[in-house]
mmCIF file of C-alpha atoms in Angstrom:
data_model
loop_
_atom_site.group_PDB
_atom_site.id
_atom_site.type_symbol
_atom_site.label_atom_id
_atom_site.label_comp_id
_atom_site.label_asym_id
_atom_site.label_seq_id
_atom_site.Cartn_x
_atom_site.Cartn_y
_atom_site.Cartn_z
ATOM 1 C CA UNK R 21 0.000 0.000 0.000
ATOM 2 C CA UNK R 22 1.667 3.148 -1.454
ATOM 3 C CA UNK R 23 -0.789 5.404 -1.856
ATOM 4 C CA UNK R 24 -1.252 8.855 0.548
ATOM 5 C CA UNK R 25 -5.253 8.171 0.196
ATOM 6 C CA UNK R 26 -4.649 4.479 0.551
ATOM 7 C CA UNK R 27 -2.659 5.511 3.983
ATOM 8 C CA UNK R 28 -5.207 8.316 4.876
ATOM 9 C CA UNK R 29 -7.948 5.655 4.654
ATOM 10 C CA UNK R 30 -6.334 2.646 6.892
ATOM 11 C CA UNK R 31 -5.629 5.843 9.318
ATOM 12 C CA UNK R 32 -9.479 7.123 8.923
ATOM 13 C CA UNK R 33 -10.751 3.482 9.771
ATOM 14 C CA UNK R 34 -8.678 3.022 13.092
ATOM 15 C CA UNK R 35 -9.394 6.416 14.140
ATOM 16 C CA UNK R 36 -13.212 5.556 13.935
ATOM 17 C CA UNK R 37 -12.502 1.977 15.416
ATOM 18 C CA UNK R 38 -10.954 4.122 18.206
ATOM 19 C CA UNK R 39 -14.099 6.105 18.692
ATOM 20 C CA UNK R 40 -16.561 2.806 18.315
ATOM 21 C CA UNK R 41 -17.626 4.159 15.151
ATOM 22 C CA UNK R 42 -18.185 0.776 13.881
ATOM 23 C CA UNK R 43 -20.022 1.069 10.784
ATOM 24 C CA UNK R 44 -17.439 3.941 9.344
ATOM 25 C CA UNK R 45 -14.922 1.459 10.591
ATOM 26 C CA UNK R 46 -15.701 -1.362 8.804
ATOM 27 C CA UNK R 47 -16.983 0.867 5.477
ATOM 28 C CA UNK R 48 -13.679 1.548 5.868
ATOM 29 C CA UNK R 49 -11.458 -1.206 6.202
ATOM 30 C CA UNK R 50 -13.472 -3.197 3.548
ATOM 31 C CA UNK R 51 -12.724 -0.152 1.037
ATOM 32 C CA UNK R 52 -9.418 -1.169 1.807
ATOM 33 C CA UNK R 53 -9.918 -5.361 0.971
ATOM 34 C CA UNK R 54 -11.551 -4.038 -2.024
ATOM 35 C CA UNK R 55 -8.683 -1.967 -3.282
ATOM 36 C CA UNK R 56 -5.891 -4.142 -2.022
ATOM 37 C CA UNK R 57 -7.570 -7.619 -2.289
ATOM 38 C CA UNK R 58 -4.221 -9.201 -2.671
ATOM 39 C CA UNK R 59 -2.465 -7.200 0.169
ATOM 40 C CA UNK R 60 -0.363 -9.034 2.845
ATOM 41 C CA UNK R 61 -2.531 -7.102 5.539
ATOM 42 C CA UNK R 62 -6.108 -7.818 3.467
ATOM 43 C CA UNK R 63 -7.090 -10.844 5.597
ATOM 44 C CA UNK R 64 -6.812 -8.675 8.991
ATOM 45 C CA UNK R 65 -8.807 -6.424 7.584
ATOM 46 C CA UNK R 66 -11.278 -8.522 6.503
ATOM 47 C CA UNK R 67 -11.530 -10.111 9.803
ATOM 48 C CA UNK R 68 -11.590 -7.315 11.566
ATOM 49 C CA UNK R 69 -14.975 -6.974 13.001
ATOM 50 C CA UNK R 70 -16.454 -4.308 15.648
ATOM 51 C CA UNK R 71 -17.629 -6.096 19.293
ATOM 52 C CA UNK R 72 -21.245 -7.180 19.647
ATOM 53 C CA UNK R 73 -23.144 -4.389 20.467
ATOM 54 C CA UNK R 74 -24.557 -4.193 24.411
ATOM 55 C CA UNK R 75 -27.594 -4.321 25.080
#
């Protein structure tokens, strides 16, 4: 991954992952897969999913 807006976006998703933005997280992060599906990193970011929500 070379690209600023490629960087920019992995940064954007863990920032919202930080906040428990979720859904922007994952939006996110599977922009990524599909940009990069061949990417060393794509299978963590595939699998990365937000906790279960409490109830």
């Amino acid at each position: 991954m070379t690209r600023k807006d490629d960087r920019e976006l992995l940064k954007a998703a863990y920032e919202a992952w930080d906040a428990e933005d979720w859904a922007l997280a994952g939006e996110r992060l599977e922009q990524l897969v599909r940009r990069h599906p061949d990417h060393r990193k794509s299978p963590v970011w595939y699998a990365a999913e937000p906790p279960p929500a409490y109830s």
